[in-house]
Every structure is written in structure tokens, then in C-alpha cells.
Amino acid sequence: MNAMTSPRAGVTVAELPPATRISLRLADPAAAGLSLPTAVGARSTEGSRTALCLGPDEWLVEAPEADRDALLAALAGISQPHSAVEVSDREITYALEGPAVLDLLATGCPRDLARLAVGAGTRTVFDTAQVVLTREAEDRFHLTVWRSFAPHVRALLDLAARELATGL
């Protein structure tokens, strides 16, 4: 885990270990055989798996790498037309934590994330990169970004954390 801590800024940025991620498109969520939330932005947990509803027929399903085969087997049983694409290697997730986490995110995200409920998530942008943000706790978020944009986003997060530490 690659971490950068700025105690004065009250924020920690750390890269999380790889996970299995599936981009799932499906008209009827009940047909998936998984616990899929139906409200956009809602997230469900089933064992070690999570599913974030990104749109009326779109979910980001995540599980630890060790559960990859079981997740793929569960999705293979869907009998209606759907798309289940493994995007595990496409993305990197950062854990952002601390009392200044909302200030850190405000440096690059146009949304009012203070209104995002704990346990919910959203697709948005950070600077110019599309990201998926989930609120894990009042002072902790996960930011998932495409691997190709990760160095840019990480550099901006580190710069913002340093600026917050100086009181800017």
C-alpha cells in the first residue's frame, strides 16, 4: 500500500490492494442472483462483495481478488441479456481518510460531497478524470480511477494534501 500522510492537513491518501471489479449492465436486477441495489448511488453488501448502482441498469460489482472465480460463476448464471465485463486491471482505488477529507476532495471535485450519505457512491470527476467515489465513513472515501489517469489524480491529491497542511 502506497500511502502519503499529512497529519497537519488531517488527511491520508493510500492506494488499496487490487480487487475484482465487474461492470454489469442488466435490465432486471433480480435476474442477477446477487444483491443489487436499484436506486442510483445506493450500494449493497453481500458477504465480501459490494455492488454500487451507477445508473438505472448499471452496477459496479467489487469483491476481493480471492473471490474472483466465485463472482464470475455467479454472474455466468444470468439467463437474460446482459453485459458483465471484468475491469479489474483498468482501475486503481485510493482510500482518502481524515478530518480534512472533504476539503481535499473539494480541490478537484465539483460535487457537494458533504451531502453524500455514508455507504453511498457516485460517478463524478476529479479535475478532468472520471472517478467513482464511495463514502465509507464520515471522514473516509474510496476514489476509484482508471489506471491511465491514476498518476495525474494521485499527484493532484498529494499536492492538495500538502497545500492543506500549510493552511492554504
mmCIF file of N, CA and C in Angstrom, residues 24-40 42 44 46 49 51-61 74-75 77-83:
data_model
loop_
_atom_site.group_PDB
_atom_site.id
_atom_site.type_symbol
_atom_site.label_atom_id
_atom_site.label_comp_id
_atom_site.label_asym_id
_atom_site.label_seq_id
_atom_site.Cartn_x
_atom_site.Cartn_y
_atom_site.Cartn_z
ATOM 1 N N LEU A 24 -21.345 -4.277 -14.691
ATOM 2 C CA LEU A 24 -22.517 -5.085 -15.011
ATOM 3 C C LEU A 24 -23.629 -4.209 -15.559
ATOM 4 N N ARG A 25 -24.150 -4.585 -16.712
ATOM 5 C CA ARG A 25 -25.331 -3.926 -17.304
ATOM 6 C C ARG A 25 -26.399 -5.002 -17.435
ATOM 7 N N LEU A 26 -27.599 -4.674 -16.906
ATOM 8 C CA LEU A 26 -28.660 -5.673 -16.843
ATOM 9 C C LEU A 26 -29.994 -4.961 -16.657
ATOM 10 N N ALA A 27 -30.991 -5.333 -17.458
ATOM 11 C CA ALA A 27 -32.295 -4.659 -17.371
ATOM 12 C C ALA A 27 -33.035 -4.986 -16.077
ATOM 13 N N ASP A 28 -32.991 -6.247 -15.644
ATOM 14 C CA ASP A 28 -33.725 -6.668 -14.449
ATOM 15 C C ASP A 28 -32.735 -7.100 -13.369
ATOM 16 N N PRO A 29 -32.490 -6.262 -12.351
ATOM 17 C CA PRO A 29 -31.500 -6.611 -11.335
ATOM 18 C C PRO A 29 -31.821 -7.898 -10.577
ATOM 19 N N ALA A 30 -33.081 -8.270 -10.506
ATOM 20 C CA ALA A 30 -33.446 -9.510 -9.816
ATOM 21 C C ALA A 30 -32.901 -10.740 -10.531
ATOM 22 N N ALA A 31 -32.631 -10.626 -11.827
ATOM 23 C CA ALA A 31 -32.141 -11.763 -12.604
ATOM 24 C C ALA A 31 -30.672 -12.065 -12.331
ATOM 25 N N ALA A 32 -29.972 -11.184 -11.642
ATOM 26 C CA ALA A 32 -28.534 -11.357 -11.438
ATOM 27 C C ALA A 32 -28.200 -12.433 -10.421
ATOM 28 N N GLY A 33 -29.116 -12.715 -9.496
ATOM 29 C CA GLY A 33 -28.796 -13.673 -8.454
ATOM 30 C C GLY A 33 -27.856 -13.076 -7.408
ATOM 31 N N LEU A 34 -27.658 -11.773 -7.447
ATOM 32 C CA LEU A 34 -26.839 -11.052 -6.479
ATOM 33 C C LEU A 34 -27.713 -9.993 -5.828
ATOM 34 N N SER A 35 -27.242 -9.477 -4.725
ATOM 35 C CA SER A 35 -27.945 -8.371 -4.076
ATOM 36 C C SER A 35 -27.541 -7.072 -4.768
ATOM 37 N N LEU A 36 -28.406 -6.579 -5.670
ATOM 38 C CA LEU A 36 -28.120 -5.350 -6.408
ATOM 39 C C LEU A 36 -29.086 -4.255 -5.971
ATOM 40 N N PRO A 37 -28.566 -3.102 -5.551
ATOM 41 C CA PRO A 37 -29.455 -2.000 -5.205
ATOM 42 C C PRO A 37 -30.092 -1.434 -6.470
ATOM 43 N N THR A 38 -31.252 -0.821 -6.337
ATOM 44 C CA THR A 38 -31.928 -0.286 -7.523
ATOM 45 C C THR A 38 -31.925 1.234 -7.581
ATOM 46 N N ALA A 39 -31.586 1.900 -6.500
ATOM 47 C CA ALA A 39 -31.527 3.364 -6.511
ATOM 48 C C ALA A 39 -30.132 3.808 -6.944
ATOM 49 N N VAL A 40 -30.062 4.712 -7.907
ATOM 50 C CA VAL A 40 -28.768 5.211 -8.366
ATOM 51 C C VAL A 40 -28.036 5.838 -7.186
ATOM 52 N N ALA A 42 -26.936 4.064 -4.623
ATOM 53 C CA ALA A 42 -27.021 3.143 -3.483
ATOM 54 C C ALA A 42 -26.019 2.011 -3.648
ATOM 55 N N SER A 44 -24.931 -1.931 -2.044
ATOM 56 C CA SER A 44 -25.306 -3.065 -1.200
ATOM 57 C C SER A 44 -24.068 -3.899 -0.922
ATOM 58 N N GLU A 46 -22.943 -7.881 0.199
ATOM 59 C CA GLU A 46 -23.346 -9.283 0.352
ATOM 60 C C GLU A 46 -22.066 -10.071 0.606
ATOM 61 N N ARG A 49 -18.678 -9.008 -1.069
ATOM 62 C CA ARG A 49 -18.970 -8.299 -2.319
ATOM 63 C C ARG A 49 -19.747 -7.020 -2.058
ATOM 64 N N ALA A 51 -21.934 -3.903 -4.392
ATOM 65 C CA ALA A 51 -22.483 -3.510 -5.688
ATOM 66 C C ALA A 51 -22.962 -2.071 -5.565
ATOM 67 N N LEU A 52 -22.441 -1.207 -6.419
ATOM 68 C CA LEU A 52 -22.823 0.197 -6.443
ATOM 69 C C LEU A 52 -23.649 0.440 -7.692
ATOM 70 N N CYS A 53 -24.855 0.977 -7.525
ATOM 71 C CA CYS A 53 -25.720 1.286 -8.660
ATOM 72 C C CYS A 53 -25.275 2.615 -9.270
ATOM 73 N N LEU A 54 -24.752 2.562 -10.492
ATOM 74 C CA LEU A 54 -24.267 3.760 -11.182
ATOM 75 C C LEU A 54 -25.297 4.344 -12.136
ATOM 76 N N GLY A 55 -26.310 3.581 -12.471
ATOM 77 C CA GLY A 55 -27.359 4.032 -13.384
ATOM 78 C C GLY A 55 -28.521 3.068 -13.301
ATOM 79 N N PRO A 56 -29.609 3.357 -14.014
ATOM 80 C CA PRO A 56 -30.806 2.503 -13.925
ATOM 81 C C PRO A 56 -30.555 1.036 -14.273
ATOM 82 N N ASP A 57 -29.552 0.774 -15.103
ATOM 83 C CA ASP A 57 -29.255 -0.611 -15.473
ATOM 84 C C ASP A 57 -27.755 -0.900 -15.411
ATOM 85 N N GLU A 58 -27.038 -0.188 -14.518
ATOM 86 C CA GLU A 58 -25.581 -0.321 -14.466
ATOM 87 C C GLU A 58 -25.085 -0.394 -13.026
ATOM 88 N N TRP A 59 -24.199 -1.364 -12.764
ATOM 89 C CA TRP A 59 -23.617 -1.557 -11.445
ATOM 90 C C TRP A 59 -22.118 -1.776 -11.555
ATOM 91 N N LEU A 60 -21.406 -1.369 -10.535
ATOM 92 C CA LEU A 60 -20.006 -1.731 -10.368
ATOM 93 C C LEU A 60 -19.978 -2.716 -9.208
ATOM 94 N N VAL A 61 -19.648 -3.961 -9.523
ATOM 95 C CA VAL A 61 -19.628 -5.029 -8.531
ATOM 96 C C VAL A 61 -18.172 -5.292 -8.170
ATOM 97 N N ALA A 74 -21.113 -16.762 -10.359
ATOM 98 C CA ALA A 74 -22.460 -16.252 -10.038
ATOM 99 C C ALA A 74 -23.020 -15.459 -11.208
ATOM 100 N N LEU A 75 -22.196 -14.668 -11.849
ATOM 101 C CA LEU A 75 -22.658 -13.860 -12.976
ATOM 102 C C LEU A 75 -22.906 -14.700 -14.227
ATOM 103 N N GLY A 77 -24.455 -17.334 -14.396
ATOM 104 C CA GLY A 77 -25.795 -17.931 -14.326
ATOM 105 C C GLY A 77 -26.918 -16.993 -14.738
ATOM 106 N N ILE A 78 -26.621 -15.777 -15.131
ATOM 107 C CA ILE A 78 -27.673 -14.840 -15.547
ATOM 108 C C ILE A 78 -28.246 -15.312 -16.877
ATOM 109 N N SER A 79 -29.562 -15.484 -16.922
ATOM 110 C CA SER A 79 -30.183 -16.072 -18.111
ATOM 111 C C SER A 79 -30.686 -15.045 -19.119
ATOM 112 N N GLN A 80 -30.808 -13.795 -18.746
ATOM 113 C CA GLN A 80 -31.296 -12.799 -19.709
ATOM 114 C C GLN A 80 -30.131 -12.001 -20.294
ATOM 115 N N PRO A 81 -30.373 -11.280 -21.385
ATOM 116 C CA PRO A 81 -29.294 -10.496 -21.991
ATOM 117 C C PRO A 81 -28.681 -9.529 -20.980
ATOM 118 N N HIS A 82 -27.359 -9.509 -20.959
ATOM 119 C CA HIS A 82 -26.641 -8.646 -20.027
ATOM 120 C C HIS A 82 -25.206 -8.473 -20.524
ATOM 121 N N SER A 83 -24.498 -7.603 -19.877
ATOM 122 C CA SER A 83 -23.077 -7.421 -20.122
ATOM 123 C C SER A 83 -22.385 -7.450 -18.770
#
